[in-house]
Short mmCIF file of C-alpha atoms in Angstrom, two decimals:
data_model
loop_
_atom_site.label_atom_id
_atom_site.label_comp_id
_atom_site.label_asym_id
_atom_site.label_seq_id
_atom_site.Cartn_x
_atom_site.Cartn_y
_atom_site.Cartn_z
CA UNK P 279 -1.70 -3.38 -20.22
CA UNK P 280 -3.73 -2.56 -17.50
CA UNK P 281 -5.25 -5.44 -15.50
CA UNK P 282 -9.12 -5.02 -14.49
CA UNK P 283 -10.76 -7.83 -13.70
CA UNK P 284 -14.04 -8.77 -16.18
CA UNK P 285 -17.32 -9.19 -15.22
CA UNK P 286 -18.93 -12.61 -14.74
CA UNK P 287 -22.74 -11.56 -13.79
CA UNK P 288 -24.48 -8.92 -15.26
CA UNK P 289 -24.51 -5.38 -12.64
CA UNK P 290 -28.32 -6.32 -12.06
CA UNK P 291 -28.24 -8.96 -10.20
CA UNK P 292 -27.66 -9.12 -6.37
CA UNK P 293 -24.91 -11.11 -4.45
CA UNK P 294 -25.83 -12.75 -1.64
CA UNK P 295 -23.54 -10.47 0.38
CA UNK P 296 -25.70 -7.59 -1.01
CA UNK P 297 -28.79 -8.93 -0.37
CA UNK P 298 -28.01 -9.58 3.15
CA UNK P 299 -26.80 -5.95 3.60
CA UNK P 300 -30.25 -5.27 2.30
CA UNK P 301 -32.21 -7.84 4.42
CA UNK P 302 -30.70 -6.27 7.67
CA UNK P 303 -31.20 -3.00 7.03
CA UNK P 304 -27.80 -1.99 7.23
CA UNK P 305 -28.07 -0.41 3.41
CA UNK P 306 -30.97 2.42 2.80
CA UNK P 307 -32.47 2.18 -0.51
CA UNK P 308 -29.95 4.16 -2.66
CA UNK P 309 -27.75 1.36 -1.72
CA UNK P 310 -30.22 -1.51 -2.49
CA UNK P 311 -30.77 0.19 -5.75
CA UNK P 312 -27.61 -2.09 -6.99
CA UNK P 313 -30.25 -4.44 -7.47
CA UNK P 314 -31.66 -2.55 -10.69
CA UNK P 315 -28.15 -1.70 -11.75
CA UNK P 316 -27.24 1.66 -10.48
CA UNK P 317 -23.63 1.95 -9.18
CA UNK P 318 -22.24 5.13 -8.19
CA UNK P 319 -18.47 6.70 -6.49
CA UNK P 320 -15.49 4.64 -6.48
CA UNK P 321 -14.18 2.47 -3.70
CA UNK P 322 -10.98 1.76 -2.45
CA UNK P 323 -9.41 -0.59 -0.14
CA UNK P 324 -6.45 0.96 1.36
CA UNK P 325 -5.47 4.18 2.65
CA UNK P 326 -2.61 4.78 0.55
CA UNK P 327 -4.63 4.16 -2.90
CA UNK P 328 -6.98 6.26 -1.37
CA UNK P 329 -5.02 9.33 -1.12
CA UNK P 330 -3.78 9.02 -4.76
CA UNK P 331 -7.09 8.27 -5.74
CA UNK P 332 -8.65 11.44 -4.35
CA UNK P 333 -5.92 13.31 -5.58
CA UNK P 334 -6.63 12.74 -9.14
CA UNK P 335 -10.39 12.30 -9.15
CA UNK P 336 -10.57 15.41 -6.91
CA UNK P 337 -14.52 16.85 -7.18
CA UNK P 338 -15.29 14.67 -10.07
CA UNK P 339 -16.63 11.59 -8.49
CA UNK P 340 -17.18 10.65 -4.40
CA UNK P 341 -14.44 8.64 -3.27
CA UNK P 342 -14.54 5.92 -0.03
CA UNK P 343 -11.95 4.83 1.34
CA UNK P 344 -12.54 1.28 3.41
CA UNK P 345 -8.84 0.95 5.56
CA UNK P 346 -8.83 3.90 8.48
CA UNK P 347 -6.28 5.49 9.32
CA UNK P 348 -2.93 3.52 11.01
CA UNK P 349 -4.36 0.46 10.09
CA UNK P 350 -2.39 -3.36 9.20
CA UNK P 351 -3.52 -3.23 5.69
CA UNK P 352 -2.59 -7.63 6.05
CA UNK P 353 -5.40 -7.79 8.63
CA UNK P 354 -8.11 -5.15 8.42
CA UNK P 355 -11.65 -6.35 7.73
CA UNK P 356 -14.82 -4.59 6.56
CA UNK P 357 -18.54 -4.78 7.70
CA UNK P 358 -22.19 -5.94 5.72
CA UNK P 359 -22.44 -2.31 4.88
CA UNK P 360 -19.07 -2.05 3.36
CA UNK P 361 -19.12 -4.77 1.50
CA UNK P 362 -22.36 -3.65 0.24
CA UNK P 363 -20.50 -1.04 -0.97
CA UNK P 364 -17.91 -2.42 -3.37
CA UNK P 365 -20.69 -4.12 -5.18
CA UNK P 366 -22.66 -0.80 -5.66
CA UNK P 367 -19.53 1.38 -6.91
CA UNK P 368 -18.29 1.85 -10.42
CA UNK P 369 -15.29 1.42 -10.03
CA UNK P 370 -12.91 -0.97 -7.31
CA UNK P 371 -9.83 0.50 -6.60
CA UNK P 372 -7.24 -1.66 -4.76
CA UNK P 373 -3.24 -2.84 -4.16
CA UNK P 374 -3.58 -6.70 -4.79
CA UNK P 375 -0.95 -8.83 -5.22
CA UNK P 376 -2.15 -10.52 -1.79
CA UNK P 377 -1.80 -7.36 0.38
CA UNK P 378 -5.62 -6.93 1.74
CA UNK P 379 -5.87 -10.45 2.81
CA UNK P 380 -9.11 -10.39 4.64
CA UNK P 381 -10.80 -8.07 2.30
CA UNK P 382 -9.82 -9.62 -1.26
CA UNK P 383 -12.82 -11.94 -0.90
CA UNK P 384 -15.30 -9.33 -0.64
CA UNK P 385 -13.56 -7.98 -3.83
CA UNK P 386 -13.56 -10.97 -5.60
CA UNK P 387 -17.76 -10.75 -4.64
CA UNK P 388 -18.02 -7.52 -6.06
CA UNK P 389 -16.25 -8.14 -9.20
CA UNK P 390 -18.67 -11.92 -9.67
CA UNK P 391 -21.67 -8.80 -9.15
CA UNK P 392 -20.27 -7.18 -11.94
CA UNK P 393 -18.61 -4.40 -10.43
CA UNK P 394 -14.79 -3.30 -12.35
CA UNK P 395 -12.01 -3.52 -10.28
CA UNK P 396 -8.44 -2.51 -10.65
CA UNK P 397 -5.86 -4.35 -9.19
CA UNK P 398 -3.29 -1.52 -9.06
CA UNK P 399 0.05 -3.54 -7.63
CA UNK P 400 -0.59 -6.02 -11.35
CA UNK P 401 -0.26 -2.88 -13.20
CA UNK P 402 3.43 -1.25 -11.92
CA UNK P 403 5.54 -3.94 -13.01
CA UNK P 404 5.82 -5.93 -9.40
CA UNK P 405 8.78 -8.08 -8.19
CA UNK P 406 8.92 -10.77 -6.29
CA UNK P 407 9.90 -11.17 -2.37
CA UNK P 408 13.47 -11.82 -2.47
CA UNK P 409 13.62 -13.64 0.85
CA UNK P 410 11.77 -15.15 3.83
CA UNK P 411 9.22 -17.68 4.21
CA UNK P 412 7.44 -15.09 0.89
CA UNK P 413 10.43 -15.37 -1.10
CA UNK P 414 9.44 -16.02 -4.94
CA UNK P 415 6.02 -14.81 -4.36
CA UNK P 416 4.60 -11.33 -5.83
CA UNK P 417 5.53 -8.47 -3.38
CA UNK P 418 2.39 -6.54 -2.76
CA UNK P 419 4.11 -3.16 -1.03
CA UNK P 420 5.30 -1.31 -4.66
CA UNK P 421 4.20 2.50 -3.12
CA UNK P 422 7.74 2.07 -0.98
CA UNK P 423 8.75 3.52 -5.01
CA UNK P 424 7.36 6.51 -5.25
CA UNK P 425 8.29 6.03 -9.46
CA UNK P 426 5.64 3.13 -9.38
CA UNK P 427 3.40 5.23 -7.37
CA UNK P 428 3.74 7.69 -10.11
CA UNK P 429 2.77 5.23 -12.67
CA UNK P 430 -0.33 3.76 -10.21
CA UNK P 431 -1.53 7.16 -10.93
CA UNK P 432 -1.72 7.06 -14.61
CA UNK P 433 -3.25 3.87 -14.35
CA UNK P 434 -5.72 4.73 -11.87
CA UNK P 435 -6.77 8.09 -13.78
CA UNK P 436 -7.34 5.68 -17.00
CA UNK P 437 -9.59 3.36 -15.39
CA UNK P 438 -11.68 6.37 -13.63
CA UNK P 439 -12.27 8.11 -17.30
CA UNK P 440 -13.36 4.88 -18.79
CA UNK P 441 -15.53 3.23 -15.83
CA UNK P 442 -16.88 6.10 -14.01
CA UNK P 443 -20.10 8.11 -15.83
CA UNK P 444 -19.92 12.05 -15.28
CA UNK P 445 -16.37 12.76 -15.03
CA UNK P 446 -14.24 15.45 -16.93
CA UNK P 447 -11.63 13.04 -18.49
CA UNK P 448 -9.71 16.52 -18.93
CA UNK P 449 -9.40 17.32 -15.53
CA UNK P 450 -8.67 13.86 -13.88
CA UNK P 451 -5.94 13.53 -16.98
CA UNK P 452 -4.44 17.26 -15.46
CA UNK P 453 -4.60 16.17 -11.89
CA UNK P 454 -3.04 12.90 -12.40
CA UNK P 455 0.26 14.66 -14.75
CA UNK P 456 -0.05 17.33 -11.63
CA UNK P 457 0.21 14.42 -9.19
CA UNK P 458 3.08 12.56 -11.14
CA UNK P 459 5.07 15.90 -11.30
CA UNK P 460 4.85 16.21 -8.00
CA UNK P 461 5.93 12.12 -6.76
CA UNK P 462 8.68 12.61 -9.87
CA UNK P 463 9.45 15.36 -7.60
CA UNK P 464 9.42 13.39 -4.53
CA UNK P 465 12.08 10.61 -5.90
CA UNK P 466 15.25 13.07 -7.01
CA UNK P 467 14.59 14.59 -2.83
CA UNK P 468 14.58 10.85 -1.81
CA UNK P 469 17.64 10.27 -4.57
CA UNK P 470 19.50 12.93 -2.77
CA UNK P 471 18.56 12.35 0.98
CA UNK P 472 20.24 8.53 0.60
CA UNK P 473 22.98 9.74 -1.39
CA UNK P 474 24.87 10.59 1.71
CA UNK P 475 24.06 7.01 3.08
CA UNK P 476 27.69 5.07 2.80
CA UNK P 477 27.67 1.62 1.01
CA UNK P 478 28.55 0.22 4.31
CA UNK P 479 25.62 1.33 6.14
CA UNK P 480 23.08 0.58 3.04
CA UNK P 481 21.48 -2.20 4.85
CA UNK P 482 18.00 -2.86 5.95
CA UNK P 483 16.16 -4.66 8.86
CA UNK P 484 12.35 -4.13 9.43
CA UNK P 485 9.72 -5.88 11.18
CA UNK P 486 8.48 -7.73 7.77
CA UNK P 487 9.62 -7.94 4.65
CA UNK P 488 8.26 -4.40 3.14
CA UNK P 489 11.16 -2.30 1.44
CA UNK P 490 12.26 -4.44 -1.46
CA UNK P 491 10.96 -1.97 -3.69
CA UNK P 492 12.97 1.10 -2.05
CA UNK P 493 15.55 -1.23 -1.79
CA UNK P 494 15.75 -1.89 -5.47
CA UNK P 495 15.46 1.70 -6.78
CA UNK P 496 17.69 3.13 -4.38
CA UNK P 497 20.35 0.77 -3.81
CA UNK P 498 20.16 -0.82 -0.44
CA UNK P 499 20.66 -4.41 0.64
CA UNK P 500 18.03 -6.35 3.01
CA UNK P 501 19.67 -8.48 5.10
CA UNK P 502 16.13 -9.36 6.82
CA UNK P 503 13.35 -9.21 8.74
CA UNK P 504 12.01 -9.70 12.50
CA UNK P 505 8.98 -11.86 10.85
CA UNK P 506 10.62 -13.37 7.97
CA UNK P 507 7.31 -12.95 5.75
CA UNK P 508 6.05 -10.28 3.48
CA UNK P 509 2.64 -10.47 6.01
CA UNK P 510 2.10 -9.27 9.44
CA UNK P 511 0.15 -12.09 9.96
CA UNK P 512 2.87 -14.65 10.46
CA UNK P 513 5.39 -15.09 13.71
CA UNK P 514 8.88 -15.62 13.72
CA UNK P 515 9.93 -18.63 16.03
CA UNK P 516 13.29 -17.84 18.34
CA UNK P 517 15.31 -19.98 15.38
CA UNK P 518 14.55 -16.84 12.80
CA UNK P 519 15.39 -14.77 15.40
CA UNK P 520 18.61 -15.70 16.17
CA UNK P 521 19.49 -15.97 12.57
CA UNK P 522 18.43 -12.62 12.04
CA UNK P 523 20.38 -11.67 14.99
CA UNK P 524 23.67 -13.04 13.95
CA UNK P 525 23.03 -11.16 10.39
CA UNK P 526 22.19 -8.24 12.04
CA UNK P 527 25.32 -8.52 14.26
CA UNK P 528 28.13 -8.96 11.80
CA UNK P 529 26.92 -6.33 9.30
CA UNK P 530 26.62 -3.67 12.01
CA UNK P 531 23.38 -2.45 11.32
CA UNK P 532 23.08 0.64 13.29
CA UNK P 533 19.30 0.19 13.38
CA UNK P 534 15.94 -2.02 13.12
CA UNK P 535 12.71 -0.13 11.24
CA UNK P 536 9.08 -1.41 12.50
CA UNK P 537 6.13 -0.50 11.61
CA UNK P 538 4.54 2.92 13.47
CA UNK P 539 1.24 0.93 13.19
CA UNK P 540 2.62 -2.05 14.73
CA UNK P 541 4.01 -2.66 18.22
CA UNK P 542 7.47 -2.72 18.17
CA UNK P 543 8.02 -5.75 20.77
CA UNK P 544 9.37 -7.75 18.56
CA UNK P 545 11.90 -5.31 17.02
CA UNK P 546 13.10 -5.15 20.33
CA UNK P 547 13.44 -8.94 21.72
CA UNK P 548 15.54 -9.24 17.90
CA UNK P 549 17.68 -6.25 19.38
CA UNK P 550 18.12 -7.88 22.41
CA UNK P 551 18.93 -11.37 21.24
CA UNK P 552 21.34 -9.86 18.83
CA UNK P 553 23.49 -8.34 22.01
CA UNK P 554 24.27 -5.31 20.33
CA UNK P 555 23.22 -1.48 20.39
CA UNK P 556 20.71 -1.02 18.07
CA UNK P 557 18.14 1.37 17.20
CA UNK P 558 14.45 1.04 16.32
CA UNK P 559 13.42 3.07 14.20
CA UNK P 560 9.33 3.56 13.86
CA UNK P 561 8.35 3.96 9.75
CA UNK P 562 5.00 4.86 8.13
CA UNK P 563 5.26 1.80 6.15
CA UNK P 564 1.72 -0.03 5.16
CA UNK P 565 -0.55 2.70 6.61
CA UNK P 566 -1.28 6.51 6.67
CA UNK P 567 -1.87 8.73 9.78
CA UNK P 568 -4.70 10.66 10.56
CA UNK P 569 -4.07 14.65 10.22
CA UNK P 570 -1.76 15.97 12.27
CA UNK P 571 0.25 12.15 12.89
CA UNK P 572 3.20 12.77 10.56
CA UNK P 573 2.12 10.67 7.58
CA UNK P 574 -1.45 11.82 6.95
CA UNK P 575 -0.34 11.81 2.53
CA UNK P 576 1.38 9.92 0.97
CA UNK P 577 4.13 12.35 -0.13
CA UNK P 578 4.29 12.89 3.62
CA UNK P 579 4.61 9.28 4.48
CA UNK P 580 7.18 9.05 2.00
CA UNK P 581 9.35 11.82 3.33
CA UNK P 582 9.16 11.46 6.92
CA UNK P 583 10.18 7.45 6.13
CA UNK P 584 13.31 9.29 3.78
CA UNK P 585 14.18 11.40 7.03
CA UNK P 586 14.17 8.85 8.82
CA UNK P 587 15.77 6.80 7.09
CA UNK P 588 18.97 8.50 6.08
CA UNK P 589 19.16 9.93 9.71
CA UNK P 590 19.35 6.72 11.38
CA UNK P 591 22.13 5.08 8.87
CA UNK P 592 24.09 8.23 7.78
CA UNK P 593 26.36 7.53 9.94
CA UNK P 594 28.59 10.55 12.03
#
């Protein structure tokens, strides 16, 4: 069952957070025009969804896409304007499960305006963290499986057909199949990149918890993280770290994976703490590129991380 939030307030009348947009001029008056109902395009929070999004919706309807480009999906914000925005679209497209932490309230606004919203990370069966200060709680970061990413886009082509006037259901229906053909695809070259990955070198440390759904489908075990939360927001205190260190040390990890869109600082002071020679190992993990940065797709994201990946824990 997909999971769309309802509408509490009829589409008609304004939120505050609308109004203000209005008040300071930072909406013209096809945005104002919310106020008498009209909603047009769909909107979506991150960068990732976005991609998928305008893959399947292709010419049919305008897409916008809030989260730029190498952005901390945990801490990115959004102006009046933007705001504005989500309560004027048809549809809300975005992850959930806690993941746009400063933006869910302005979602939250749109939906009480009346605007649907998908919550796509509700919809692809989720799991829970398995560990760190998140453990037991939903784990937000389900695109690190690219066969939940391929379900994400059934759902998301659904919700488009039903909420969005205009649109040829036909074509959005072909371009999402086309699109999960083509992450199907993606998963038996990831299947065979970690195949020659040893059991003994199947073991995981990244900056925060963010691979326990590649973990899960594809068989590897992690041991931890630098900040021992499934947010970027939190800090690890020199206790985590030397736990993490004396994991990392006897299982002989050959390598530590942070975040490209993160500093890698602290990836390093765990490398150093742990006294051993270890690698780190940059990853597109919560955030696309721009063109031309080596993870500007999300099938591109995904296979640079696979190269990456097997490279660093191969082994000779």
């Amino acid at each position: 069952m997909v999971t769309v939030r309802p509408s509490t307030r009829t589409a008609g009348r304004p939120s505050l957070a609308l109004l203000a947009a209005c008040t300071a001029g930072l909406v013209g008056m096809t945005g104002c025009a919310a106020f008498s109902g009209d909603r047009s395009g769909i909107v979506v929070t991150t960068n990732i969804l976005g991609d998928v999004t305008r893959a399947i919706v292709g010419d049919e309807a305008e897409v916008t896409v809030l989260m730029k480009p190498n952005a901390d999906p945990h801490s990115f914000g959004i102006s009046a304007e933007q705001a504005a925005s989500l309560e004027e679209a048809e549809l809300i497209v975005y992850n959930g499960l806690g993941l746009e932490e400063e933006v869910l309230r302005n979602v939250s606004a749109a939906e009480e305006a009346g605007t649907p919203a998908l919550e796509v990370g509700a919809n692809v069966d989720p799991i829970d963290y398995a560990g760190g200060d998140s453990a037991g709680e939903p784990d937000p970061h389900f695109w690190t499986d690219p066969l939940r990413m391929a379900d994400a886009a059934d759902r998301i082509a659904g919700e488009v057909t039903e909420r969005v006037d205009g649109v040829n259901e036909e074509q959005v229906r072909a371009n999402a199949e086309e699109y999960r053909s083509r992450v199907e695809e993606l998963h038996e070259e990831t299947t065979e990149r970690f195949a020659d990955i040893p059991p003994e070198h199947r073991s995981l440390v990244t900056n925060h918890h963010v691979f326990g759904y590649l973990a899960q489908r594809y068989d590897f075990d992690v041991i931890g993280a630098v900040v021992p939360s499934g947010t970027t927001l939190a800090s690890p205190s020199s206790a985590d770290l030397k736990s993490l260190a004396d994991a990392v040390d006897e299982a002989g990890v050959p390598a530590v994976f942070a975040d490209s869109s993160q500093p890698d600082r602290l990836a390093e002071v765990m490398a150093d703490e742990a006294g051993v020679d270890i690698e780190v190992v940059p990853l597109f993990s919560e955030s696309l590129t721009e063109e031309g940065g080596g993870g500007a797709t999300y099938l591109e994201m995904t296979r640079s991380n696979t190269d990456a990946i097997a490279e660093s824990l191969a082994g000779p």
